[in-house]
Coordinates of C-alpha atoms and ligand atoms in Angstrom, one line a residue:
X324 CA -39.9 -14.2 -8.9
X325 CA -36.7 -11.5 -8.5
X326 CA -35.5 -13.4 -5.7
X327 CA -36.1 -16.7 -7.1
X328 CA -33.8 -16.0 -10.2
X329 CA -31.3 -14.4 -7.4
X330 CA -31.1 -17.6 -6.0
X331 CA -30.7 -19.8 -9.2
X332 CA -27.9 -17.6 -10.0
X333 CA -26.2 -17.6 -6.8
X334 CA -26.9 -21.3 -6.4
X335 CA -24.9 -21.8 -10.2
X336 CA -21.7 -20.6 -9.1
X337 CA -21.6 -20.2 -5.1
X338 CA -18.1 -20.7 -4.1
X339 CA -16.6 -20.9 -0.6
X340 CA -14.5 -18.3 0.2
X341 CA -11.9 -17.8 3.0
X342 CA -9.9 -14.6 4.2
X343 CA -7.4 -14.4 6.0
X344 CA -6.5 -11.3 7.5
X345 CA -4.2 -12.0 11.2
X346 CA -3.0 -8.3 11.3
X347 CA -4.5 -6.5 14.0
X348 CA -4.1 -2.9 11.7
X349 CA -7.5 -1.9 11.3
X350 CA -7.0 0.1 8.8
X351 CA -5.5 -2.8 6.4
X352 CA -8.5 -4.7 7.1
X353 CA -11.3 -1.7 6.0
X354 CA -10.3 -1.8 2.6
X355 CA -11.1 -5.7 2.0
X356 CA -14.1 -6.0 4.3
X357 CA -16.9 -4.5 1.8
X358 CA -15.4 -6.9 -0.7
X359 CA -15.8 -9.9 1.6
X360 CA -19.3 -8.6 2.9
X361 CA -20.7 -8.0 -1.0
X362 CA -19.3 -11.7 -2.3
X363 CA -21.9 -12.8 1.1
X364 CA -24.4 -11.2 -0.4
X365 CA -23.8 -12.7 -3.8
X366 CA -24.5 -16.2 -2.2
X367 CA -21.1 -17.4 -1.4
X368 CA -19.9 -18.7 1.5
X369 CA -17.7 -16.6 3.6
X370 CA -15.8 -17.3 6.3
X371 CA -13.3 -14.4 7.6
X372 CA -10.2 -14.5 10.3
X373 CA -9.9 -11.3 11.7
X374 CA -10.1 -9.1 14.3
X375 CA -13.0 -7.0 13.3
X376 CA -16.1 -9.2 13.7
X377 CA -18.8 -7.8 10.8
X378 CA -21.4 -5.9 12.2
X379 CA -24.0 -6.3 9.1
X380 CA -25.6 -10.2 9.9
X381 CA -24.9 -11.6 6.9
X382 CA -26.2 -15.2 7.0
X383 CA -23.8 -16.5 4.8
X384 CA -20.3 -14.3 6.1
X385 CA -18.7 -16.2 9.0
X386 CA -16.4 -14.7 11.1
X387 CA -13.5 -16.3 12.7
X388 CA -12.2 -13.6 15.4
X389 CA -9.1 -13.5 17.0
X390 CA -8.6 -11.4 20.0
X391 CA -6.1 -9.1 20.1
X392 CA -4.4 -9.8 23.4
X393 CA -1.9 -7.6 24.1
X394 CA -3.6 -4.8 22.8
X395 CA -1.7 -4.0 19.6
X396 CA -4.5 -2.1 18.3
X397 CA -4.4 0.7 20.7
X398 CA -0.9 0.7 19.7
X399 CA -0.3 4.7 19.3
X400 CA 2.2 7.1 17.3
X401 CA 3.8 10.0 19.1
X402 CA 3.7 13.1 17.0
X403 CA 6.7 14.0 19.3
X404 CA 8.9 11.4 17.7
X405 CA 10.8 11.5 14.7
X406 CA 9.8 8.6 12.7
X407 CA 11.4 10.3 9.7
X408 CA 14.9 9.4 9.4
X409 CA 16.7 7.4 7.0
X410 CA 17.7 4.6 9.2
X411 CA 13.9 4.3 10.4
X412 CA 13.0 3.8 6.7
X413 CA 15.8 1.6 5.3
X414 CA 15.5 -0.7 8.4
X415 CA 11.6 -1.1 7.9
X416 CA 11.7 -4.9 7.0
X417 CA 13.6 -6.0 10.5
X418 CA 10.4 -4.1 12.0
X419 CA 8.6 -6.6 9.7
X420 CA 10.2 -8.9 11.5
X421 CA 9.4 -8.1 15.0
X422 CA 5.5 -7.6 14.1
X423 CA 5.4 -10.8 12.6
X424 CA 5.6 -13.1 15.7
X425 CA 2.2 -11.6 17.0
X426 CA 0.6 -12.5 13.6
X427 CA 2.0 -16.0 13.0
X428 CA 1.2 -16.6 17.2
X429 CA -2.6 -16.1 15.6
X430 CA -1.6 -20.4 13.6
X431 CA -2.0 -21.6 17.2
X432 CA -5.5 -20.3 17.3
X433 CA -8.3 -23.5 17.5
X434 CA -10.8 -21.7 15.3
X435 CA -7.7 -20.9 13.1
X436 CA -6.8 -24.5 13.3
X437 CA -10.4 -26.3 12.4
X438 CA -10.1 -24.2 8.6
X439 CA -7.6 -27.3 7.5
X440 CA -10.4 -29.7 7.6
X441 CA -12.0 -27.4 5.2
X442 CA -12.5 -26.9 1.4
X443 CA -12.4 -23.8 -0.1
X444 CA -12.8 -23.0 -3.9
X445 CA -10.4 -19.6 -3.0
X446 CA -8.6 -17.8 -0.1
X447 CA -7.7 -14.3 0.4
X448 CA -4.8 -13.4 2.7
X449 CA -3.2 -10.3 3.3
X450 CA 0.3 -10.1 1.9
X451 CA 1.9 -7.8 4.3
X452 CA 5.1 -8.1 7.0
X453 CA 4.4 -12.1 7.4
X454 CA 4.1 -15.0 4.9
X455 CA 3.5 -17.2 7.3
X456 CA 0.4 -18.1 7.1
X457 CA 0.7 -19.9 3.3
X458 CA 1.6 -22.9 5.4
X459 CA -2.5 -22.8 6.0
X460 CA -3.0 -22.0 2.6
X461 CA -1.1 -24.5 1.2
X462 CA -2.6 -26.8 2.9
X463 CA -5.9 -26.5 2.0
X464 CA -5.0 -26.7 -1.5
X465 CA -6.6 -24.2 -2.6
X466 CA -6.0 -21.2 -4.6
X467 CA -4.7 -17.9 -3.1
X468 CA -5.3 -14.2 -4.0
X469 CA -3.0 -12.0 -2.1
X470 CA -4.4 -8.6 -1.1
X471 CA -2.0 -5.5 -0.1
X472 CA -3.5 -2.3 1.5
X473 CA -0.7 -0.3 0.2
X474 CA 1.4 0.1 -2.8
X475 CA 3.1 -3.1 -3.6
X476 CA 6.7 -3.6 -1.7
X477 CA 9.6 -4.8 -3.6
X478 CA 9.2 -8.6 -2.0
X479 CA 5.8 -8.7 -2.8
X480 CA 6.5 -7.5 -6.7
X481 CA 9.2 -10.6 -6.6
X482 CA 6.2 -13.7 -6.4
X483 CA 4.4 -12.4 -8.8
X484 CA 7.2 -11.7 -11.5
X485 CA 6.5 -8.5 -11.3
X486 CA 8.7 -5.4 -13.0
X487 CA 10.0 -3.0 -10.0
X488 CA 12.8 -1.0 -11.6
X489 CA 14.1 1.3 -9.1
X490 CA 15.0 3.7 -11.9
X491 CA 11.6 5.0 -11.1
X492 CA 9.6 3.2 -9.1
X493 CA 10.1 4.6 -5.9
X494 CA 10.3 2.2 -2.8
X495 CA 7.3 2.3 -0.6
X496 CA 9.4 2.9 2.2
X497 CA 11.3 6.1 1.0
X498 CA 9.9 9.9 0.2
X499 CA 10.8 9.8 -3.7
X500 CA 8.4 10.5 -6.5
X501 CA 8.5 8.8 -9.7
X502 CA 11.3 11.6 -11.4
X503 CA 14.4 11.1 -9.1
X504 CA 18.1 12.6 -9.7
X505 CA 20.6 10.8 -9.5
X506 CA 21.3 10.8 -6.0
X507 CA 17.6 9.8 -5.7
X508 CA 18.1 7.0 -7.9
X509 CA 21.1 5.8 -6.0
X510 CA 19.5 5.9 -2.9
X511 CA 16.6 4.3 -4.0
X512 CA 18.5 1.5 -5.7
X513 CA 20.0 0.8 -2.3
X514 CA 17.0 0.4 -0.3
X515 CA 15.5 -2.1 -3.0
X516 CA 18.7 -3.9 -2.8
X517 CA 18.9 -3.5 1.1
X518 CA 15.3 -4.5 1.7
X519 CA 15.4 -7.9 -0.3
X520 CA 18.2 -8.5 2.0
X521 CA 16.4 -7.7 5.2
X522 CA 13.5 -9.2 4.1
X523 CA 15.5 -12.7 3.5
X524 CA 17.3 -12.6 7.0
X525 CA 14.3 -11.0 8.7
X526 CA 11.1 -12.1 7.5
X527 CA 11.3 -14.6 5.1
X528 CA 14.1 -17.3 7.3
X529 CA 11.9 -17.0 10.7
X530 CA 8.7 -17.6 8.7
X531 CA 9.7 -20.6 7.2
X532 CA 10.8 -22.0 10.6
X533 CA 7.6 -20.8 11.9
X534 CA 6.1 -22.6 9.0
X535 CA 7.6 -26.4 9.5
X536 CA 7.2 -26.2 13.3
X537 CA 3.6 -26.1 12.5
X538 CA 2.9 -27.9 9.6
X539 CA 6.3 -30.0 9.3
X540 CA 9.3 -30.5 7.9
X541 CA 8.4 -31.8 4.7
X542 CA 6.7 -28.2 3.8
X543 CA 8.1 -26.4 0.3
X544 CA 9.9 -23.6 1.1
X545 CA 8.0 -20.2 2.2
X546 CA 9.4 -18.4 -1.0
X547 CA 7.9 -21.1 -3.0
X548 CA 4.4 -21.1 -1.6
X549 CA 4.4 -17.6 -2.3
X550 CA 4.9 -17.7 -5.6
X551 CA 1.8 -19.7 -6.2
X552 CA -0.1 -17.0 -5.5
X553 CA -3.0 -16.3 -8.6
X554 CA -3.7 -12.7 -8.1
X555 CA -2.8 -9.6 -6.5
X556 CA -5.6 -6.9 -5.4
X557 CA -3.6 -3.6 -4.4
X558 CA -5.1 -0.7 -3.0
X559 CA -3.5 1.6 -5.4
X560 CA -4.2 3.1 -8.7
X561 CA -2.1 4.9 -11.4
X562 CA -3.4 8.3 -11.0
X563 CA -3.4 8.5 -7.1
X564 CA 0.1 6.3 -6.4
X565 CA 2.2 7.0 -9.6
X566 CA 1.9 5.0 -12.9
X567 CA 3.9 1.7 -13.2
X568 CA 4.2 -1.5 -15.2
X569 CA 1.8 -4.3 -14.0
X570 CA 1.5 -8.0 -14.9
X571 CA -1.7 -9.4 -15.6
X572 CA -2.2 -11.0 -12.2
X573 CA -2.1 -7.6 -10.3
X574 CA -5.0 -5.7 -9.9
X575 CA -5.8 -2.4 -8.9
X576 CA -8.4 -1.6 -6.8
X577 CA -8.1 2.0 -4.9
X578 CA -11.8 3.6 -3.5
X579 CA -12.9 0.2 -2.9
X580 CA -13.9 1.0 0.9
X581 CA -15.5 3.9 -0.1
X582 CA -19.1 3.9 -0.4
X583 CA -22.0 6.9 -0.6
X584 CA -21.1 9.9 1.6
X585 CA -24.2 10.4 4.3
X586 CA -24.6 13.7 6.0
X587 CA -22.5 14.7 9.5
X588 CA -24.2 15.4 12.2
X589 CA -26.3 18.4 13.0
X590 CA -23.6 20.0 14.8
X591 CA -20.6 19.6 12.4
X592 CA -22.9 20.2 9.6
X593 CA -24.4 23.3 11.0
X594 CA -20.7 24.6 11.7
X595 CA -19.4 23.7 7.7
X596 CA -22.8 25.0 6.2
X597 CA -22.6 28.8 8.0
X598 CA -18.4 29.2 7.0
X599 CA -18.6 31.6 4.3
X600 CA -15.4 31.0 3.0
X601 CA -15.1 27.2 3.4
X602 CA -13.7 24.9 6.1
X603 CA -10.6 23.0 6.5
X604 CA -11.1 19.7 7.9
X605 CA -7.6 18.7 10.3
X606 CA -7.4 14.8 11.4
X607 CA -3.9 13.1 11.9
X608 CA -5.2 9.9 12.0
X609 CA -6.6 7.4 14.9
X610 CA -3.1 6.2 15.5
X611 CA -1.2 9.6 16.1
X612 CA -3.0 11.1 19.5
X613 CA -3.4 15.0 20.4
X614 CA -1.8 14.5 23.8
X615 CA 1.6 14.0 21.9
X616 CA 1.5 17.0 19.6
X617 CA 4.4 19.5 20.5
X618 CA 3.2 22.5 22.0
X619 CA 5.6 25.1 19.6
X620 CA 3.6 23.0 17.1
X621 CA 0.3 23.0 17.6
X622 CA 0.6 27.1 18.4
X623 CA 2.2 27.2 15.2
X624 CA -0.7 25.8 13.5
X625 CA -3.1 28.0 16.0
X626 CA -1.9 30.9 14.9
X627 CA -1.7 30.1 11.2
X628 CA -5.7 29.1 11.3
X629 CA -6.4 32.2 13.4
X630 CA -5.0 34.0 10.4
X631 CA -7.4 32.2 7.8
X632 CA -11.0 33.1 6.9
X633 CA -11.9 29.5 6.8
X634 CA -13.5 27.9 9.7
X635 CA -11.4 25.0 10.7
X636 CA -12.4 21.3 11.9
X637 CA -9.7 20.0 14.2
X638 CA -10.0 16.2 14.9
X639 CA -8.6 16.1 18.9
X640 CA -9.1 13.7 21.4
X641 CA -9.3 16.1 24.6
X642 CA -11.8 18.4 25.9
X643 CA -10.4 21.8 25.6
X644 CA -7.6 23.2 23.9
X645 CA -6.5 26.3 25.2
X646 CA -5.2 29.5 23.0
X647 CA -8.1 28.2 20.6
X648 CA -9.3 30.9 18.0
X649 CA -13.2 31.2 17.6
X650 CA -13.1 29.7 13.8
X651 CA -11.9 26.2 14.8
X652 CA -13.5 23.5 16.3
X653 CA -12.5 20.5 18.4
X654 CA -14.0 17.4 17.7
X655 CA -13.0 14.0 19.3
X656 CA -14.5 12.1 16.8
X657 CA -15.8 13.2 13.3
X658 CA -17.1 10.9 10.3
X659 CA -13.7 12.0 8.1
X660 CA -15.0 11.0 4.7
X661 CA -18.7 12.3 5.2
X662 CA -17.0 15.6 6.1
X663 CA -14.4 15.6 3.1
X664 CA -17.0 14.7 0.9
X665 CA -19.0 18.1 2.0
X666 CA -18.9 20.6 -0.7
X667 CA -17.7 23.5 1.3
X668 CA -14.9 21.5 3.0
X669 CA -12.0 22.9 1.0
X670 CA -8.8 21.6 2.7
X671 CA -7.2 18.1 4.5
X672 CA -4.7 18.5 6.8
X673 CA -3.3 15.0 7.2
X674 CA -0.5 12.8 8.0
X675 CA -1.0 11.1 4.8
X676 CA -2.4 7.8 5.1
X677 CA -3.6 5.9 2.5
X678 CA -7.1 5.7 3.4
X679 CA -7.5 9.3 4.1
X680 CA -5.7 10.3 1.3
X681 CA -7.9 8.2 -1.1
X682 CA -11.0 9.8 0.4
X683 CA -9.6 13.1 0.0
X684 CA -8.8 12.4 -3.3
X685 CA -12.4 10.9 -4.3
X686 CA -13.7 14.2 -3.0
X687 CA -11.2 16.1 -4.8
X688 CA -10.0 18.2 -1.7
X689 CA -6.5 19.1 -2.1
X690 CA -4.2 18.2 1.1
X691 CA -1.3 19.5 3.0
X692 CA 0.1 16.3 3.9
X693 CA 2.7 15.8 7.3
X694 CA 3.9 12.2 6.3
X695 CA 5.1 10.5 9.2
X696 CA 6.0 7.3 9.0
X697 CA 5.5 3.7 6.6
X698 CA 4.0 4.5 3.0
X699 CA 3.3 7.9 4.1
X700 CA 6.0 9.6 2.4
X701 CA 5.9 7.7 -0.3
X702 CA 1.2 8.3 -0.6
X703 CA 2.5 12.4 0.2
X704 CA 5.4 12.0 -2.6
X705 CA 2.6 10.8 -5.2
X706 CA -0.2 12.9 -4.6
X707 CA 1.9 16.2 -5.0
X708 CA 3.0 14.9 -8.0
X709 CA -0.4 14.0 -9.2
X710 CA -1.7 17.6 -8.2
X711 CA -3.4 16.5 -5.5
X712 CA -1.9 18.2 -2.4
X713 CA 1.6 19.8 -0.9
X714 CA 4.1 18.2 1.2
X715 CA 4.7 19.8 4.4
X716 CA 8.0 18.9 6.4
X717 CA 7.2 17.7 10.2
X718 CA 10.8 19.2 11.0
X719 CA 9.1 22.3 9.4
X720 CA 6.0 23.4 11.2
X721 CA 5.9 27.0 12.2
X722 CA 3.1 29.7 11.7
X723 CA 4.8 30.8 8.3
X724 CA 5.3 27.3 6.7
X725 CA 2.0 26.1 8.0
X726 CA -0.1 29.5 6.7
X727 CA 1.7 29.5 3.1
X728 CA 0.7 25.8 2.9
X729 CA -2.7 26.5 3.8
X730 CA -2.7 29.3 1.3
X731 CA -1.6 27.3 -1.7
X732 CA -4.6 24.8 -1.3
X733 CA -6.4 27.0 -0.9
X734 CA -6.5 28.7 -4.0
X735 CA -8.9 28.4 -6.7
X736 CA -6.2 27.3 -9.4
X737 CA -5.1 24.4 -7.1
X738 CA -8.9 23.2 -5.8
X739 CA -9.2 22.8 -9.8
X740 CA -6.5 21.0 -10.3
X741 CA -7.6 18.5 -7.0
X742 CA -10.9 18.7 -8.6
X743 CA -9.3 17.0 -11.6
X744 CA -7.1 14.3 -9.8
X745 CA -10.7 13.6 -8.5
X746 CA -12.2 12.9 -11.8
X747 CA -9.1 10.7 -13.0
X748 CA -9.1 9.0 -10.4
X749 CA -13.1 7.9 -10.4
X750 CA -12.9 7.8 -13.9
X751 CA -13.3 3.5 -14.4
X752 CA -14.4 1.0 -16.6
X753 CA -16.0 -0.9 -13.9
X754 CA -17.0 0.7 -9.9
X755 CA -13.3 -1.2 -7.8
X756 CA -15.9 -3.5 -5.4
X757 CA -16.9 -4.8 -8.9
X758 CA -13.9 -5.2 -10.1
X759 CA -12.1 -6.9 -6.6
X760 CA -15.4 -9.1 -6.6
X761 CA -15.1 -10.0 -10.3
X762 CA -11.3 -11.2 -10.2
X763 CA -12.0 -13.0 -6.9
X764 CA -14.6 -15.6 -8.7
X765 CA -12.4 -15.5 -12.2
X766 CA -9.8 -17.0 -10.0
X767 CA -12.6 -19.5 -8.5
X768 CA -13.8 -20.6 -11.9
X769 CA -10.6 -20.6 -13.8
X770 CA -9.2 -22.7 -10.8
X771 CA -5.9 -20.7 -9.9
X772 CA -6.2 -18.8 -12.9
X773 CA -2.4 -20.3 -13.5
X774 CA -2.6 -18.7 -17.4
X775 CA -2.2 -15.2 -15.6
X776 CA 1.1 -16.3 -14.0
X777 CA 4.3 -14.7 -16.2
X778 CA 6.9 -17.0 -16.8
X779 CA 9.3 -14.3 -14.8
X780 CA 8.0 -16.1 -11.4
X781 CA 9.7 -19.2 -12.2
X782 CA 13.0 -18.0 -13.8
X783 CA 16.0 -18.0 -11.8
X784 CA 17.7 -14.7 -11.2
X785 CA 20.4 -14.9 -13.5
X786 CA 17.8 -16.0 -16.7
X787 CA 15.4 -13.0 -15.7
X788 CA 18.2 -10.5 -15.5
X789 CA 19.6 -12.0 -18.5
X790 CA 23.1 -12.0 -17.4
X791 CA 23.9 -15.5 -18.6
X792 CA 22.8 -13.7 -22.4
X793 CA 24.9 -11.1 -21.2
X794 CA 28.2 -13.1 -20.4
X795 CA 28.0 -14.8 -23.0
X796 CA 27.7 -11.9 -25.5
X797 CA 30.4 -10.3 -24.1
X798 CA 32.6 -13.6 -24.7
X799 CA 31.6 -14.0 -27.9
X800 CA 32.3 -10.0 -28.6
X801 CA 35.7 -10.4 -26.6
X802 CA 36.2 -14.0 -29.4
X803 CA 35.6 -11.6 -32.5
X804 CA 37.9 -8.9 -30.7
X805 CA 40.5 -11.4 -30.2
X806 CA 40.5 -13.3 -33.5
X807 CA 40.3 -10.6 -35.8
X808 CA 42.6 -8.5 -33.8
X809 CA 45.0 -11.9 -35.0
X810 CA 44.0 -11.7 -38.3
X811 CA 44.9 -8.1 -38.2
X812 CA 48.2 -8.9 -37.0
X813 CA 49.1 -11.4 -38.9
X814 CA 48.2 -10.2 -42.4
X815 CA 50.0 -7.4 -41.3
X816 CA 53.2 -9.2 -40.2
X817 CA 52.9 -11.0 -43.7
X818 CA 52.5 -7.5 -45.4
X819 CA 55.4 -6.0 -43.6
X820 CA 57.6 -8.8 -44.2
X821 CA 56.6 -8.6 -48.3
X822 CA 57.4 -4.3 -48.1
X823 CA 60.8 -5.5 -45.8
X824 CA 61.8 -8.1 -48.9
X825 CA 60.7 -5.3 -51.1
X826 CA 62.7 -2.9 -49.9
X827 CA 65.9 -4.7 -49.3
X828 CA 66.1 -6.6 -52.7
Ligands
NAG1055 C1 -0.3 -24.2 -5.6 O1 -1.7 -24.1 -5.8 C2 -2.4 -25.2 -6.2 C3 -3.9 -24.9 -6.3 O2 -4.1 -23.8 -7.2 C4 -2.2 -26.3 -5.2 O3 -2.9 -27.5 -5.6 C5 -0.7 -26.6 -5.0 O4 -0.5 -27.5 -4.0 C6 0.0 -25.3 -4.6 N1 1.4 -25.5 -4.5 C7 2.1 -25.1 -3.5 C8 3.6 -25.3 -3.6 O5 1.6 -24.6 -2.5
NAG1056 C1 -26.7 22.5 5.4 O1 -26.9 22.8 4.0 C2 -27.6 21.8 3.2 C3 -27.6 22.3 1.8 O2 -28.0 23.6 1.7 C4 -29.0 21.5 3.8 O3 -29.6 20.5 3.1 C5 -28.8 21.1 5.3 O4 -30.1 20.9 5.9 C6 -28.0 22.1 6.1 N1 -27.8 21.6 7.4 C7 -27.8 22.3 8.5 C8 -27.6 21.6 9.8 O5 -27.9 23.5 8.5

């Protein structure tokens, strides 16, 4: 009987759903796929481009896989390198650039290519380093939801109208926090003007030409299919990533890929349970490998754990590390957010991406965070600020700077104030896979949902910045100036002359 009024309800508003997701970061694609994977469930039709095929047999989630040929995702960062500087972060959108051509190669793909025979009620597609593929989107004529895995980037706030005043929004790319100086400011005003400007030359030209080569000439412009877009889901929320303005159409939707913490194994349980004094749990990340750690480095942080109470869980990919003290353990692989999740896990050391920092966050563990390149600095920058964790310098690490940071989370006064981010941060009207799922089928039933869209998206430049209000206040000030500096002048000369004729008769 359950099932039957499952069905019935399924059956009245079953939609067919397509996401697009041609970036081979795996990471970008694990926060969307429980959302694609419950709407399945709920009876609609699914069908997913990607490169991670879904494991769960879900009769009605089809997967459309592309294979990643030149194997991009085993793509590594060197912990040796400086990613850091300034020129590496202002010049992020020309590296847009570059990445694109691999995802846009993906519109050549046959399976890719049978979607435009198809109908779809709403698609998903990840708004990323590419727009390229709303030359697909637009034409299945269908409405789109954009998705972003990150805090929203200045090109991405522009289709959707949204406000991104770099008085204190701090670019994604850069290491500010929402309370900047003035130097701050300045620099931060530059790199929102300087990546529109890369992101014009770079990214947006090429993708229009990629755009007409495949779907011809007589395709709108890319900047104009992107402002069609209905939605926004962002993997962000105010308490984690810094409070800002948001229009109706964007939607926040952080701890979406988390579900229920299960237990670790035996051996990694065994090893938390018996620590006394807590563990610290050490992971930089699947993309940044052991092998390239600095040696002064990782004796540095050797020697700083061998000086701690706490047991430590060190996330490495080789065999043996040697100068190891007997309270940490190496582990190639560990199940992060099962083991941050574990009461008497007390500390994250991380490099500070988002998903890591999100599941530290949900289990309130406070973090010592060695951003290294992307959104990194900016996730670091906001989680200090929200409590959540201390920023540690990669150009910093030695046994004194690593210890005292290792300290500080560890005191009782900061685990309580992580434990607090924690409960602001769960603290929702509705659980975020409920809320991604609802805003996916409002835009299916209200058809676009085009009564969300602010009339900001459509307003040229000079309207939205008011400068034509502006010029012509300023003329009609520099008018009054003018005429009743005249009338001054004249009433005056007609005075003076009357006081002259005065004075001389
Ligand atoms: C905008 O989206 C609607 C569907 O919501 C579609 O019919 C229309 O063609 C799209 N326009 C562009 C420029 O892509
Ligand atoms: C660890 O402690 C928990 C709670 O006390 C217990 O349920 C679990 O069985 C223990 N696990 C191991 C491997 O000792």
């Amino acid at each position: 009987m359950f099932l039957v009024v499952l069905l019935l309800i399924a059956s009245a508003d079953s939609y067919r759903i397509l996401g697009l997701f041609p970036y081979v970061g795996k990471s970008h694609f694990k926060v969307f796929q429980p959302a694609l994977e419950a709407l399945a469930l709920k009876g609609h039709d699914v069908h997913v481009v990607s490169y991670f095929p879904s494991n769960n047999n879900i009769e009605t989630y089809h997967d459309v896989q592309l294979l990643d040929m030149n194997n991009s995702s085993e793509h590594t960062i060197r912990f040796d390198v400086d990613y850091t500087t300034r020129l590496v972060k202002y010049l992020t959108p020309v590296e847009f650039g570059e990445m694109s051509i691999e995802i846009c190669s993906n519109l050549n793909n046959p399976d890719v290519l049978k979607l435009k025979d198809m109908q779809f009620d709403v698609v998903l597609v990840e708004l990323f380093n590419t727009d390229c593929f709303l030359g697909l989107v637009h034409q299945l004529k269908a409405p789109f939801i954009g998705v972003a895995s990150h805090v929203l980037m200045p090109f991405t706030n522009k289709i959707i109208g949204n406000v991104d005043n770099p008085s204190y929004i701090p670019n994604q790319f850069m290491h500010f926090s929402d309370k900047m100086s003035f130097l701050e400011r300045l620099e931060n005003t530059f790199v929102y003007l300087l990546s529109h400007v890369l992101h014009y030359i770079y990214v947006e030209q090429p993708d229009n030409e990629i755009i007409r080569q495949h779907f011809g000439n007589d395709m709108p412009y890319v900047g104009e299919l992107a402002k069609n877009v209905s939605l926004i889901l962002v993997n962000s929320h105010f308490t984690l990533n810094l409070p800002r303005p948001l229009v109706p159409g964007i939607i926040e939707i952080s701890g979406m890929h988390i579900g229920q913490p299960k237990k670790p194994p035996m051996n990694i349980e065994k090893w938390i349970n018996e620590s006394k004094d807590g563990v610290i749990y050490f992971s930089m990340g699947s993309m940044i490998k052991g092998h390239t750690f600095p040696e002064h480095k990782k004796q540095a942080f050797l020697r700083a754990f061998g000086r701690l109470k706490q047991r430590v869980l060190w996330k490495w990919e080789n065999d043996t590390m040697p100068g190891k003290p007997d309270n940490v353990m190496i582990q190639k692989w560990m199940p992060q957010f099962d083991i941050l999740c574990h009461p008497n896990v007390k500390g994250f050391v991380s490099h500070g991406g988002l998903l890591g920092t999100t599941e530290a966050v949900h289990c309130g563990v406070p973090v010592v965070v060695m951003p290294q390149f992307g959104d990194q600095h900016t996730n670091a920058r906001a989680l200090e600020a929200g409590g959540g964790g201390i920023v540690l310098d990669f150009h910093n690490i030695e046994e004194d700077t690593v210890y005292r940071a290792l300290k500080t989370i560890l005191d009782p006064e900061f685990n309580k104030k992580a434990k607090q981010l924690s409960e602001r941060f769960r603290d929702r009207p509705m659980p975020p896979l409920e809320t991604a799922i609802y805003w996916i089928e409002y835009v299916a039933r209200h058809k676009g949902a085009d009564h969300m869209r602010t009339a900001a998206v459509n307003m040229p430049f000079y309207q939205y910045l008011l400068l034509d209000v502006i010029a012509f206040l300023i003329l009609a000030l520099a008018f009054t100036i003018f005429i009743v500096y005249h009338t001054i002048r004249i009433t005056c000369g007609m005075c003076c002359k009357k006081t002259q004729k005065v004075k001389k008769s």
